[in-house]
mmCIF file of C-alpha atoms in Angstrom:
data_model
loop_
_atom_site.group_PDB
_atom_site.id
_atom_site.type_symbol
_atom_site.label_atom_id
_atom_site.label_comp_id
_atom_site.label_asym_id
_atom_site.label_seq_id
_atom_site.Cartn_x
_atom_site.Cartn_y
_atom_site.Cartn_z
ATOM 1 C CA MET A 1362 -22.913 -15.926 -7.720
ATOM 2 C CA LYS A 1363 -22.717 -19.386 -6.657
ATOM 3 C CA THR A 1364 -22.870 -19.843 -2.661
ATOM 4 C CA ASN A 1365 -22.584 -23.399 -2.084
ATOM 5 C CA GLU A 1366 -19.383 -23.982 -3.841
ATOM 6 C CA SER A 1367 -16.610 -26.436 -2.610
ATOM 7 C CA PHE A 1368 -13.694 -25.603 -1.079
ATOM 8 C CA SER A 1369 -11.387 -26.345 -4.667
ATOM 9 C CA LEU A 1370 -7.256 -25.820 -4.380
ATOM 10 C CA ARG A 1371 -7.173 -24.967 -7.802
ATOM 11 C CA ALA A 1372 -10.168 -22.221 -7.356
ATOM 12 C CA ARG A 1373 -7.849 -21.123 -4.303
ATOM 13 C CA GLY A 1374 -4.697 -20.855 -6.919
ATOM 14 C CA LYS A 1375 -6.272 -19.054 -9.267
ATOM 15 C CA SER A 1376 -7.276 -16.479 -6.422
ATOM 16 C CA PHE A 1377 -3.861 -15.803 -5.623
ATOM 17 C CA LYS A 1378 -2.719 -16.069 -9.479
ATOM 18 C CA TYR A 1379 -4.806 -12.974 -9.894
ATOM 19 C CA ALA A 1380 -3.882 -10.928 -6.764
ATOM 20 C CA PHE A 1381 -0.382 -10.957 -7.724
ATOM 21 C CA ASN A 1382 -1.265 -10.432 -11.375
ATOM 22 C CA GLY A 1383 -2.488 -7.239 -9.589
ATOM 23 C CA VAL A 1384 0.674 -6.426 -7.772
ATOM 24 C CA LYS A 1385 3.129 -7.171 -11.497
ATOM 25 C CA ARG A 1386 0.723 -4.560 -12.954
ATOM 26 C CA PHE A 1387 0.417 -2.128 -10.010
ATOM 27 C CA PHE A 1388 4.442 -1.982 -9.825
ATOM 28 C CA LYS A 1389 4.564 -1.799 -13.717
ATOM 29 C CA SER A 1390 1.685 1.221 -13.620
ATOM 30 C CA GLU A 1391 2.041 3.266 -10.627
ATOM 31 C CA HIS A 1392 5.213 5.235 -10.115
ATOM 32 C CA ASN A 1393 4.433 5.884 -6.554
ATOM 33 C CA ALA A 1394 5.201 2.491 -6.311
ATOM 34 C CA LEU A 1395 8.554 2.506 -6.881
ATOM 35 C CA LEU A 1396 8.704 5.539 -4.278
ATOM 36 C CA HIS A 1397 6.367 2.742 -1.545
ATOM 37 C CA LEU A 1398 9.359 0.055 -2.420
ATOM 38 C CA LEU A 1399 12.262 2.304 -1.630
ATOM 39 C CA GLY A 1400 10.985 3.643 1.374
ATOM 40 C CA THR A 1401 9.900 0.092 2.776
ATOM 41 C CA LEU A 1402 13.627 -0.923 1.691
ATOM 42 C CA ILE A 1403 15.030 1.834 3.354
ATOM 43 C CA VAL A 1404 13.413 0.535 6.717
ATOM 44 C CA ILE A 1405 14.079 -2.523 6.213
ATOM 45 C CA VAL A 1406 18.145 -1.231 6.241
ATOM 46 C CA MET A 1407 17.808 1.345 9.207
ATOM 47 C CA ALA A 1408 15.970 -1.703 11.054
ATOM 48 C CA VAL A 1409 19.069 -3.786 10.463
ATOM 49 C CA ILE A 1410 21.532 -2.174 11.033
ATOM 50 C CA THR A 1411 20.209 -0.071 14.062
ATOM 51 C CA HIS A 1412 18.643 -3.177 15.874
ATOM 52 C CA VAL A 1413 15.522 -2.363 16.574
ATOM 53 C CA SER A 1414 13.620 -4.708 19.020
ATOM 54 C CA ARG A 1415 10.383 -6.365 18.190
ATOM 55 C CA SER A 1416 7.943 -4.434 18.812
ATOM 56 C CA GLU A 1417 9.656 -1.980 17.151
ATOM 57 C CA ILE A 1418 9.784 -4.342 14.188
ATOM 58 C CA ILE A 1419 5.729 -4.463 14.978
ATOM 59 C CA PHE A 1420 5.068 -0.949 15.115
ATOM 60 C CA LEU A 1421 7.746 -0.354 12.286
ATOM 61 C CA THR A 1422 5.952 -3.281 9.734
ATOM 62 C CA LEU A 1423 2.529 -2.150 10.570
ATOM 63 C CA VAL A 1424 3.160 1.374 9.504
ATOM 64 C CA THR A 1425 4.471 0.350 6.404
ATOM 65 C CA GLY A 1426 2.220 -2.140 5.412
ATOM 66 C CA PHE A 1427 -0.814 0.327 6.179
ATOM 67 C CA VAL A 1428 1.003 3.099 3.425
ATOM 68 C CA TRP A 1429 1.170 0.147 0.826
ATOM 69 C CA LEU A 1430 -2.457 -0.705 1.722
ATOM 70 C CA ALA A 1431 -3.663 2.851 1.427
ATOM 71 C CA GLU A 1432 -1.539 2.972 -2.059
ATOM 72 C CA LEU A 1433 -3.333 0.205 -3.188
ATOM 73 C CA PHE A 1434 -6.684 1.422 -2.169
ATOM 74 C CA ASN A 1435 -5.779 4.480 -3.862
ATOM 75 C CA THR A 1436 -4.753 3.640 -7.076
ATOM 76 C CA ALA A 1437 -8.459 1.548 -7.435
ATOM 77 C CA ILE A 1438 -10.188 4.209 -6.577
ATOM 78 C CA GLU A 1439 -8.705 6.054 -9.100
ATOM 79 C CA LYS A 1440 -9.604 3.273 -11.345
ATOM 80 C CA ILE A 1441 -12.772 3.416 -11.166
ATOM 81 C CA MET A 1442 -13.168 6.972 -10.820
ATOM 82 C CA ASP A 1443 -11.807 6.638 -14.514
ATOM 83 C CA LEU A 1444 -14.198 4.005 -15.725
ATOM 84 C CA ILE A 1445 -17.086 6.176 -15.162
ATOM 85 C CA THR A 1446 -16.303 9.188 -16.495
ATOM 86 C CA VAL A 1447 -12.929 11.184 -18.146
ATOM 87 C CA LYS A 1448 -14.274 14.454 -18.175
ATOM 88 C CA GLN A 1449 -14.071 17.008 -15.163
ATOM 89 C CA ASP A 1450 -16.441 16.362 -12.132
ATOM 90 C CA HIS A 1451 -15.560 18.093 -9.099
ATOM 91 C CA ARG A 1452 -17.379 15.246 -7.081
ATOM 92 C CA ILE A 1453 -14.705 12.610 -8.567
ATOM 93 C CA ARG A 1454 -12.093 15.219 -8.499
ATOM 94 C CA TYR A 1455 -13.199 15.512 -4.327
ATOM 95 C CA ILE A 1456 -13.275 11.724 -4.561
ATOM 96 C CA LYS A 1457 -9.415 10.741 -6.021
ATOM 97 C CA ASP A 1458 -8.525 14.003 -4.140
ATOM 98 C CA VAL A 1459 -9.744 12.088 -0.497
ATOM 99 C CA SER A 1460 -8.328 8.932 -1.887
ATOM 100 C CA ALA A 1461 -4.612 10.451 -2.056
ATOM 101 C CA ALA A 1462 -5.024 11.815 0.787
ATOM 102 C CA ALA A 1463 -5.628 8.933 2.824
ATOM 103 C CA VAL A 1464 -1.780 7.786 1.330
ATOM 104 C CA LEU A 1465 -0.595 11.288 2.390
ATOM 105 C CA VAL A 1466 -1.873 10.529 5.590
ATOM 106 C CA SER A 1467 -0.413 6.798 6.395
ATOM 107 C CA ALA A 1468 3.015 8.083 4.828
ATOM 108 C CA VAL A 1469 2.863 10.880 7.530
ATOM 109 C CA MET A 1470 2.292 8.613 9.941
ATOM 110 C CA ALA A 1471 5.012 5.879 8.695
ATOM 111 C CA PHE A 1472 7.531 8.634 8.708
ATOM 112 C CA ILE A 1473 6.551 9.887 12.489
ATOM 113 C CA THR A 1474 6.556 6.502 13.618
ATOM 114 C CA GLY A 1475 10.091 5.941 11.541
ATOM 115 C CA CYS A 1476 11.344 9.449 12.798
ATOM 116 C CA ILE A 1477 10.349 8.041 17.052
ATOM 117 C CA VAL A 1478 12.511 4.618 16.481
ATOM 118 C CA PHE A 1479 15.055 5.638 14.561
ATOM 119 C CA ILE A 1480 16.189 8.830 15.605
ATOM 120 C CA PRO A 1481 17.232 7.942 19.288
ATOM 121 C CA LYS A 1482 18.868 5.119 18.031
ATOM 122 C CA LEU A 1483 21.117 7.652 15.649
ATOM 123 C CA VAL A 1484 22.293 9.720 18.020
ATOM 124 C CA ARG A 1485 23.212 7.298 20.296
#
């Protein structure tokens, strides 16, 4: 790996191309991505309808983004584990389960945050 490369717009452009390719492949191959997209769209619609404050938007954005990050990392971890072996291995099962748990925890926290923000506005 070269360490003394000068800055290159072409190289930066390629890195963005790879990242967008990853997003595209993620949506094509991961069914949970569509569920997260639906959840994100519901949050956006609810935010518009209930006229959330700037700080509420910040919190909703952070927890929604955290769910997306957890799902992306979970997908990467699962793919890496599948490359290691397709045989049943309790250690790999544990890694996959914990990775999936991270998504679950982030989604629950996002749901709780959404309830804290939206329920008082809907009750009024």
